[in-house]
Amino acid sequence: MDMNLYDRIPNNVNLSEDKKLQRALEKWLPNYLDWWREMGPEGFQEKDVWLRTAVDVGSDGWAHFDYVKMPDYRWGIFLEPPQPDAKVGFGDNYGRPAYQEVPGEFRNALRRIIVTQGDTEPASVEQQRQLGKTCPSLYDLRNLFQVNVEEGRHLWAMVYLLHGYFGRDGRDEADELLERRSGNPDKPRILEAFNQPCDDWLNFFAFTMFTDRDGKYQLSALAESGFEPLARTCQFMLTEEAHHMFVGDTGLGRVCRRTAQLMKQGDVRELGGIPLDIIQKYINFWFSYSLDLFGGEISSNSADFFAAGLKGRYKEREQYSEHSASNQNFTMTVVEDGQLKTREVPLRNALNEVLRGEYVKDCEKGLARWNKVLAGERASERLYLPNPRFHRHVGEFAGHAFDLEGNLISKEEFEKHKSEWLPTMEDREYVRSLMHPVFEPGKIANWIAPPAAGIKGKPFEFEYVRL
Ligand SMILES: [Fe+2]
Ligand SMILES: [Fe+2]
């Protein structure tokens, strides 16, 4: 595949050979840049940031690292190379040639999937736009901006699909992606987790740990898609996404380390750290909101999409030998007549829950890493994931109240304990009160430990952002 890095829009899809598409995207470009200047990281647009830029899709050497001002970042359209004889990998059309065009009967549904995924990308940039002003170190500041520019590129990835495969209404949807705003009551972002404020760094790390990780699983399911352009787009997005989760995972791990160190010295609050119970509440909050992103436990959409070969299971090709998922059942817990009961559901209707299960397993590994940090600092306390039924707003458990162990409780009981389980106004204010910027190379805020290593072989002390 040719890399056209010096085109106005860098790409490896031979954009210059499709003049109509190229013109449409070049028309969208200035609107995107206007959005970035208005809603991207506030206060740092003119600074040099040491960023990686995608320049290839090969497994090694795909990125180039250098100083760049964010508005000059080379957002591009990069797809993994096509597989010769690509086939639909699951569902009713298993084994047939992969779709190179959108299958007509699924056009609207597929457009909805792409728009919903696309909407999360600029939303997170908007949620995080104030964070730079309170960064705990230049290393963290750079990581924040790296995540932000790549979410911008992910928006480009989805907009390419909308423009390239959906004609007029795709172009309209692409325009609307720049018009909605996170948290704006009149034109909010589509999914609730992306309308929640992300205005302190504990929120940011929990968000990149839990909410970006939802992205990993959605993209992984779409990377299996029989609609080949979508599969190839998502495969490459996953390469970048890994770093976002790294930022969240290690960020929270470093907060845990620092908190455990302060616990040995005395009262964590008095020493200016973040107490473990507040960290736990942030975990409860972002984990539960991120679980909602997988959609209802029982879903006819998930069945239709799987049947059509459009959205597979996590590692469908690698992990499963049977790809029809028909005539099989899945046992799940539901609420019936005010009680928890188990129910058998056709597997295809349970695929949101199957994907959610993979996600939960992955999150548990993160918790195990943080608990290892706590143990290493000789703290006896441990962090945990709440039961997936806790604090849900979508699916079977929405509208019911559960405790952290997943027991069905009354709404009054929930309200009584809410301040122990979820961040309170005071918790948030306390965390915010710790957020003072540290802009000196090699220095770090008191509430977080430094990272084990810098980025791409550079030391922690490196001037990752020139201020
Ligand atoms: Fe993304
Ligand atoms: Fe991400």
Short mmCIF file of N, CA and C in Angstrom, two decimals, residues 128-267:
data_model
loop_
_atom_site.label_atom_id
_atom_site.label_comp_id
_atom_site.label_asym_id
_atom_site.label_seq_id
_atom_site.Cartn_x
_atom_site.Cartn_y
_atom_site.Cartn_z
N GLN A 128 -11.52 16.46 27.87
CA GLN A 128 -10.20 16.56 28.49
C GLN A 128 -9.51 17.91 28.21
N ARG A 129 -10.22 18.84 27.62
CA ARG A 129 -9.51 20.01 27.09
C ARG A 129 -8.90 20.93 28.13
N GLN A 130 -9.38 20.86 29.37
CA GLN A 130 -8.82 21.75 30.41
C GLN A 130 -7.69 21.09 31.18
N LEU A 131 -7.47 19.81 30.98
CA LEU A 131 -6.58 19.06 31.87
C LEU A 131 -5.12 19.51 31.82
N GLY A 132 -4.69 20.00 30.65
CA GLY A 132 -3.30 20.39 30.51
C GLY A 132 -2.87 21.40 31.57
N LYS A 133 -3.78 22.24 31.95
CA LYS A 133 -3.46 23.33 32.89
C LYS A 133 -3.10 22.82 34.28
N THR A 134 -3.43 21.57 34.58
CA THR A 134 -3.13 21.04 35.92
C THR A 134 -2.30 19.75 35.84
N CYS A 135 -1.47 19.62 34.80
CA CYS A 135 -0.76 18.35 34.61
C CYS A 135 0.22 18.08 35.76
N PRO A 136 0.35 16.82 36.19
CA PRO A 136 1.28 16.50 37.25
C PRO A 136 2.75 16.49 36.81
N SER A 137 3.00 16.42 35.51
CA SER A 137 4.38 16.46 35.01
C SER A 137 4.33 16.70 33.50
N LEU A 138 5.48 17.03 32.92
CA LEU A 138 5.52 17.22 31.46
C LEU A 138 5.31 15.90 30.74
N TYR A 139 5.78 14.82 31.36
CA TYR A 139 5.56 13.48 30.80
C TYR A 139 4.06 13.21 30.65
N ASP A 140 3.31 13.52 31.70
CA ASP A 140 1.86 13.29 31.66
C ASP A 140 1.18 14.23 30.68
N LEU A 141 1.68 15.47 30.64
CA LEU A 141 1.10 16.45 29.72
C LEU A 141 1.23 15.94 28.28
N ARG A 142 2.40 15.44 27.96
CA ARG A 142 2.63 14.91 26.62
C ARG A 142 1.72 13.71 26.33
N ASN A 143 1.56 12.85 27.30
CA ASN A 143 0.68 11.69 27.09
C ASN A 143 -0.76 12.11 26.85
N LEU A 144 -1.20 13.10 27.62
CA LEU A 144 -2.56 13.63 27.41
C LEU A 144 -2.72 14.11 25.96
N PHE A 145 -1.76 14.88 25.49
CA PHE A 145 -1.87 15.43 24.14
C PHE A 145 -1.74 14.34 23.07
N GLN A 146 -0.93 13.32 23.37
CA GLN A 146 -0.82 12.20 22.44
C GLN A 146 -2.18 11.51 22.28
N VAL A 147 -2.82 11.28 23.41
CA VAL A 147 -4.16 10.67 23.37
C VAL A 147 -5.10 11.58 22.58
N ASN A 148 -5.06 12.86 22.86
CA ASN A 148 -5.98 13.81 22.21
C ASN A 148 -5.79 13.83 20.69
N VAL A 149 -4.56 13.95 20.21
CA VAL A 149 -4.39 14.03 18.75
C VAL A 149 -4.80 12.70 18.09
N GLU A 150 -4.55 11.60 18.79
CA GLU A 150 -4.94 10.32 18.17
C GLU A 150 -6.45 10.12 18.18
N GLU A 151 -7.14 10.64 19.19
CA GLU A 151 -8.60 10.59 19.12
C GLU A 151 -9.07 11.42 17.93
N GLY A 152 -8.36 12.52 17.68
CA GLY A 152 -8.66 13.30 16.49
C GLY A 152 -8.48 12.46 15.23
N ARG A 153 -7.41 11.68 15.18
CA ARG A 153 -7.18 10.84 14.01
C ARG A 153 -8.26 9.75 13.89
N HIS A 154 -8.71 9.26 15.02
CA HIS A 154 -9.78 8.25 14.98
C HIS A 154 -11.07 8.85 14.41
N LEU A 155 -11.28 10.12 14.73
CA LEU A 155 -12.43 10.79 14.10
C LEU A 155 -12.25 10.80 12.58
N TRP A 156 -11.05 11.12 12.13
CA TRP A 156 -10.76 11.08 10.69
C TRP A 156 -11.05 9.69 10.11
N ALA A 157 -10.68 8.66 10.85
CA ALA A 157 -10.87 7.30 10.36
C ALA A 157 -12.36 7.02 10.10
N MET A 158 -13.20 7.46 11.04
CA MET A 158 -14.64 7.22 10.89
C MET A 158 -15.25 8.13 9.81
N VAL A 159 -14.73 9.35 9.74
CA VAL A 159 -15.24 10.29 8.73
C VAL A 159 -14.88 9.80 7.32
N TYR A 160 -13.72 9.19 7.19
CA TYR A 160 -13.36 8.60 5.90
C TYR A 160 -14.39 7.55 5.48
N LEU A 161 -14.79 6.70 6.42
CA LEU A 161 -15.78 5.67 6.09
C LEU A 161 -17.13 6.31 5.73
N LEU A 162 -17.51 7.33 6.48
CA LEU A 162 -18.81 7.99 6.20
C LEU A 162 -18.80 8.64 4.83
N HIS A 163 -17.73 9.38 4.54
CA HIS A 163 -17.63 10.05 3.24
C HIS A 163 -17.47 9.04 2.11
N GLY A 164 -16.67 8.02 2.36
CA GLY A 164 -16.30 7.11 1.29
C GLY A 164 -17.38 6.10 0.95
N TYR A 165 -18.25 5.77 1.91
CA TYR A 165 -19.16 4.64 1.69
C TYR A 165 -20.64 4.96 1.91
N PHE A 166 -20.95 6.19 2.34
CA PHE A 166 -22.35 6.48 2.64
C PHE A 166 -22.91 7.69 1.90
N GLY A 167 -22.13 8.24 0.96
CA GLY A 167 -22.66 9.33 0.14
C GLY A 167 -23.13 10.52 0.95
N ARG A 168 -24.20 11.11 0.47
CA ARG A 168 -24.73 12.35 1.01
C ARG A 168 -25.00 12.30 2.52
N ASP A 169 -25.74 11.27 2.96
CA ASP A 169 -26.06 11.27 4.40
C ASP A 169 -24.83 11.00 5.25
N GLY A 170 -23.84 10.31 4.67
CA GLY A 170 -22.57 10.13 5.38
C GLY A 170 -21.87 11.47 5.59
N ARG A 171 -21.92 12.30 4.54
CA ARG A 171 -21.29 13.63 4.67
C ARG A 171 -22.01 14.48 5.71
N ASP A 172 -23.34 14.38 5.73
CA ASP A 172 -24.10 15.14 6.74
C ASP A 172 -23.73 14.67 8.15
N GLU A 173 -23.62 13.36 8.30
CA GLU A 173 -23.25 12.84 9.63
C GLU A 173 -21.86 13.32 10.03
N ALA A 174 -20.94 13.36 9.04
CA ALA A 174 -19.58 13.82 9.34
C ALA A 174 -19.60 15.28 9.82
N ASP A 175 -20.45 16.09 9.22
CA ASP A 175 -20.56 17.48 9.67
C ASP A 175 -21.09 17.54 11.10
N GLU A 176 -22.08 16.70 11.39
CA GLU A 176 -22.67 16.74 12.73
C GLU A 176 -21.70 16.27 13.81
N LEU A 177 -20.73 15.45 13.42
CA LEU A 177 -19.73 15.02 14.40
C LEU A 177 -18.95 16.20 14.96
N LEU A 178 -18.88 17.28 14.16
CA LEU A 178 -18.16 18.48 14.61
C LEU A 178 -19.09 19.47 15.30
N GLU A 179 -20.38 19.15 15.31
CA GLU A 179 -21.34 20.11 15.88
C GLU A 179 -21.79 19.75 17.27
N ARG A 180 -21.89 18.44 17.59
CA ARG A 180 -22.26 18.07 18.95
C ARG A 180 -21.13 18.45 19.90
N ARG A 181 -21.46 18.61 21.18
CA ARG A 181 -20.46 18.99 22.17
C ARG A 181 -20.67 18.18 23.44
N SER A 182 -19.58 17.67 23.98
CA SER A 182 -19.67 16.90 25.22
C SER A 182 -20.31 17.72 26.34
N GLY A 183 -21.34 17.15 26.95
CA GLY A 183 -21.96 17.79 28.11
C GLY A 183 -22.89 18.93 27.78
N ASN A 184 -23.04 19.27 26.50
CA ASN A 184 -23.94 20.37 26.14
C ASN A 184 -25.39 19.86 26.14
N PRO A 185 -26.26 20.44 26.97
CA PRO A 185 -27.62 19.90 27.06
C PRO A 185 -28.40 19.98 25.75
N ASP A 186 -28.09 20.96 24.90
CA ASP A 186 -28.84 21.12 23.65
C ASP A 186 -28.34 20.21 22.54
N LYS A 187 -27.03 19.95 22.50
CA LYS A 187 -26.50 19.08 21.45
C LYS A 187 -25.41 18.19 22.04
N PRO A 188 -25.83 17.30 22.94
CA PRO A 188 -24.84 16.46 23.64
C PRO A 188 -24.21 15.42 22.72
N ARG A 189 -23.12 14.83 23.17
CA ARG A 189 -22.56 13.66 22.50
C ARG A 189 -23.51 12.49 22.70
N ILE A 190 -23.38 11.46 21.86
CA ILE A 190 -24.41 10.41 21.80
C ILE A 190 -24.44 9.56 23.06
N LEU A 191 -23.27 9.18 23.57
CA LEU A 191 -23.23 8.24 24.69
C LEU A 191 -22.95 8.98 26.01
N GLU A 192 -23.59 8.50 27.06
CA GLU A 192 -23.55 9.23 28.32
C GLU A 192 -22.15 9.36 28.93
N ALA A 193 -21.35 8.30 28.85
CA ALA A 193 -20.01 8.38 29.45
C ALA A 193 -19.21 9.53 28.84
N PHE A 194 -19.59 9.92 27.63
CA PHE A 194 -18.84 10.97 26.92
C PHE A 194 -19.43 12.36 27.14
N ASN A 195 -20.44 12.41 28.02
CA ASN A 195 -20.94 13.72 28.45
C ASN A 195 -20.57 14.00 29.90
N GLN A 196 -19.88 13.06 30.53
CA GLN A 196 -19.45 13.25 31.93
C GLN A 196 -18.19 14.11 31.94
N PRO A 197 -18.10 15.04 32.88
CA PRO A 197 -16.89 15.85 32.91
C PRO A 197 -15.66 15.02 33.26
N CYS A 198 -14.55 15.37 32.66
CA CYS A 198 -13.29 14.67 32.94
C CYS A 198 -12.28 15.77 33.28
N ASP A 199 -12.48 16.39 34.44
CA ASP A 199 -11.79 17.65 34.71
C ASP A 199 -10.69 17.54 35.77
N ASP A 200 -10.36 16.35 36.19
CA ASP A 200 -9.15 16.21 37.00
C ASP A 200 -8.41 14.96 36.53
N TRP A 201 -7.17 14.82 36.96
CA TRP A 201 -6.34 13.76 36.39
C TRP A 201 -6.70 12.37 36.89
N LEU A 202 -7.33 12.29 38.04
CA LEU A 202 -7.79 10.96 38.47
C LEU A 202 -8.91 10.50 37.54
N ASN A 203 -9.80 11.44 37.19
CA ASN A 203 -10.82 11.14 36.18
C ASN A 203 -10.18 10.73 34.85
N PHE A 204 -9.16 11.46 34.47
CA PHE A 204 -8.52 11.18 33.17
C PHE A 204 -7.93 9.76 33.15
N PHE A 205 -7.22 9.39 34.21
CA PHE A 205 -6.62 8.05 34.23
C PHE A 205 -7.71 6.97 34.28
N ALA A 206 -8.76 7.22 35.06
CA ALA A 206 -9.85 6.23 35.12
C ALA A 206 -10.56 6.15 33.77
N PHE A 207 -10.71 7.29 33.12
CA PHE A 207 -11.36 7.32 31.81
C PHE A 207 -10.55 6.53 30.78
N THR A 208 -9.23 6.81 30.73
CA THR A 208 -8.42 6.11 29.72
C THR A 208 -8.28 4.62 30.06
N MET A 209 -8.31 4.30 31.34
CA MET A 209 -8.29 2.89 31.73
C MET A 209 -9.59 2.18 31.33
N PHE A 210 -10.71 2.75 31.72
CA PHE A 210 -11.97 2.01 31.58
C PHE A 210 -12.75 2.37 30.31
N THR A 211 -12.79 3.64 29.96
CA THR A 211 -13.62 4.02 28.82
C THR A 211 -12.88 3.80 27.50
N ASP A 212 -11.59 4.14 27.45
CA ASP A 212 -10.83 3.79 26.24
C ASP A 212 -10.80 2.27 26.05
N ARG A 213 -10.83 1.55 27.15
CA ARG A 213 -10.81 0.09 27.04
C ARG A 213 -12.12 -0.43 26.45
N ASP A 214 -13.22 0.22 26.74
CA ASP A 214 -14.45 -0.13 26.02
C ASP A 214 -14.19 0.04 24.52
N GLY A 215 -13.53 1.15 24.17
CA GLY A 215 -13.21 1.39 22.77
C GLY A 215 -12.44 0.24 22.17
N LYS A 216 -11.48 -0.28 22.94
CA LYS A 216 -10.68 -1.42 22.44
C LYS A 216 -11.59 -2.59 22.06
N TYR A 217 -12.57 -2.87 22.90
CA TYR A 217 -13.42 -4.04 22.65
C TYR A 217 -14.41 -3.78 21.51
N GLN A 218 -14.94 -2.56 21.43
CA GLN A 218 -15.82 -2.24 20.30
C GLN A 218 -15.02 -2.32 18.99
N LEU A 219 -13.83 -1.72 19.00
CA LEU A 219 -13.01 -1.74 17.78
C LEU A 219 -12.59 -3.16 17.42
N SER A 220 -12.30 -3.96 18.44
CA SER A 220 -11.90 -5.34 18.17
C SER A 220 -13.03 -6.12 17.51
N ALA A 221 -14.26 -5.89 17.99
CA ALA A 221 -15.40 -6.59 17.40
C ALA A 221 -15.62 -6.12 15.96
N LEU A 222 -15.37 -4.83 15.71
CA LEU A 222 -15.53 -4.29 14.35
C LEU A 222 -14.34 -4.66 13.46
N ALA A 223 -13.19 -4.89 14.10
CA ALA A 223 -12.00 -5.30 13.32
C ALA A 223 -12.21 -6.68 12.71
N GLU A 224 -13.21 -7.42 13.21
CA GLU A 224 -13.55 -8.74 12.66
C GLU A 224 -14.55 -8.62 11.51
N SER A 225 -15.03 -7.41 11.28
CA SER A 225 -16.17 -7.21 10.38
C SER A 225 -15.93 -7.76 8.99
N GLY A 226 -17.01 -8.27 8.41
CA GLY A 226 -16.98 -8.70 7.01
C GLY A 226 -17.02 -7.51 6.06
N PHE A 227 -17.36 -6.32 6.56
CA PHE A 227 -17.26 -5.09 5.76
C PHE A 227 -15.81 -4.65 5.87
N GLU A 228 -15.05 -4.98 4.84
CA GLU A 228 -13.59 -4.92 4.95
C GLU A 228 -13.01 -3.54 5.26
N PRO A 229 -13.51 -2.48 4.62
CA PRO A 229 -12.92 -1.17 4.95
C PRO A 229 -13.04 -0.85 6.44
N LEU A 230 -14.15 -1.25 7.06
CA LEU A 230 -14.33 -1.01 8.49
C LEU A 230 -13.34 -1.84 9.30
N ALA A 231 -13.21 -3.11 8.93
CA ALA A 231 -12.29 -3.99 9.66
C ALA A 231 -10.86 -3.44 9.61
N ARG A 232 -10.44 -3.04 8.42
CA ARG A 232 -9.05 -2.57 8.27
C ARG A 232 -8.81 -1.25 8.98
N THR A 233 -9.84 -0.40 9.01
CA THR A 233 -9.72 0.87 9.73
C THR A 233 -9.55 0.61 11.22
N CYS A 234 -10.41 -0.25 11.74
CA CYS A 234 -10.40 -0.49 13.19
C CYS A 234 -9.13 -1.21 13.62
N GLN A 235 -8.63 -2.08 12.77
CA GLN A 235 -7.39 -2.78 13.12
C GLN A 235 -6.28 -1.78 13.39
N PHE A 236 -6.19 -0.77 12.54
CA PHE A 236 -5.10 0.19 12.76
C PHE A 236 -5.38 1.11 13.96
N MET A 237 -6.62 1.46 14.19
CA MET A 237 -6.94 2.29 15.37
C MET A 237 -6.52 1.59 16.65
N LEU A 238 -6.65 0.26 16.66
CA LEU A 238 -6.28 -0.50 17.87
C LEU A 238 -4.80 -0.34 18.22
N THR A 239 -3.97 -0.18 17.19
CA THR A 239 -2.54 0.02 17.43
C THR A 239 -2.33 1.26 18.29
N GLU A 240 -3.04 2.34 17.96
CA GLU A 240 -2.89 3.58 18.73
C GLU A 240 -3.57 3.47 20.09
N GLU A 241 -4.70 2.78 20.11
CA GLU A 241 -5.51 2.70 21.33
C GLU A 241 -4.74 2.08 22.49
N ALA A 242 -3.82 1.18 22.17
CA ALA A 242 -3.07 0.50 23.23
C ALA A 242 -2.37 1.51 24.14
N HIS A 243 -1.84 2.57 23.55
CA HIS A 243 -1.13 3.57 24.36
C HIS A 243 -2.09 4.32 25.29
N HIS A 244 -3.32 4.55 24.83
CA HIS A 244 -4.28 5.28 25.66
C HIS A 244 -4.58 4.49 26.93
N MET A 245 -4.74 3.18 26.76
CA MET A 245 -5.02 2.35 27.93
C MET A 245 -3.79 2.25 28.84
N PHE A 246 -2.62 2.25 28.21
CA PHE A 246 -1.37 2.26 28.98
C PHE A 246 -1.33 3.50 29.87
N VAL A 247 -1.72 4.64 29.31
CA VAL A 247 -1.71 5.88 30.08
C VAL A 247 -2.62 5.76 31.31
N GLY A 248 -3.82 5.21 31.12
CA GLY A 248 -4.75 5.08 32.23
C GLY A 248 -4.31 4.05 33.25
N ASP A 249 -3.90 2.91 32.75
CA ASP A 249 -3.51 1.80 33.60
C ASP A 249 -2.30 2.17 34.46
N THR A 250 -1.24 2.66 33.82
CA THR A 250 -0.05 3.02 34.58
C THR A 250 -0.29 4.30 35.40
N GLY A 251 -1.14 5.18 34.89
CA GLY A 251 -1.45 6.40 35.65
C GLY A 251 -2.08 6.05 36.99
N LEU A 252 -3.10 5.20 36.96
CA LEU A 252 -3.74 4.79 38.21
C LEU A 252 -2.77 3.99 39.08
N GLY A 253 -1.96 3.18 38.45
CA GLY A 253 -0.95 2.42 39.21
C GLY A 253 0.00 3.35 39.94
N ARG A 254 0.38 4.44 39.29
CA ARG A 254 1.29 5.41 39.92
C ARG A 254 0.61 6.17 41.05
N VAL A 255 -0.69 6.45 40.89
CA VAL A 255 -1.42 7.09 41.99
C VAL A 255 -1.48 6.14 43.17
N CYS A 256 -1.75 4.86 42.90
CA CYS A 256 -1.80 3.86 43.98
C CYS A 256 -0.45 3.79 44.70
N ARG A 257 0.62 3.78 43.92
CA ARG A 257 1.95 3.69 44.54
C ARG A 257 2.19 4.87 45.48
N ARG A 258 1.89 6.06 44.99
CA ARG A 258 2.14 7.25 45.80
C ARG A 258 1.27 7.23 47.06
N THR A 259 0.00 6.86 46.90
CA THR A 259 -0.90 6.81 48.05
C THR A 259 -0.37 5.82 49.08
N ALA A 260 0.06 4.65 48.62
CA ALA A 260 0.58 3.63 49.55
C ALA A 260 1.84 4.15 50.26
N GLN A 261 2.67 4.89 49.53
CA GLN A 261 3.87 5.45 50.16
C GLN A 261 3.48 6.45 51.24
N LEU A 262 2.49 7.29 50.94
CA LEU A 262 2.07 8.30 51.92
C LEU A 262 1.39 7.65 53.12
N MET A 263 0.69 6.53 52.88
CA MET A 263 0.02 5.82 53.99
C MET A 263 1.04 5.40 55.05
N LYS A 264 2.25 5.10 54.58
CA LYS A 264 3.28 4.68 55.54
C LYS A 264 3.77 5.86 56.39
N GLN A 265 3.58 7.07 55.84
CA GLN A 265 4.09 8.26 56.54
C GLN A 265 3.05 8.87 57.46
N GLY A 266 1.78 8.60 57.22
CA GLY A 266 0.75 9.21 58.05
C GLY A 266 -0.57 9.31 57.32
N ASP A 267 -1.32 10.37 57.60
CA ASP A 267 -2.64 10.55 57.02
C ASP A 267 -2.51 11.05 55.58
#
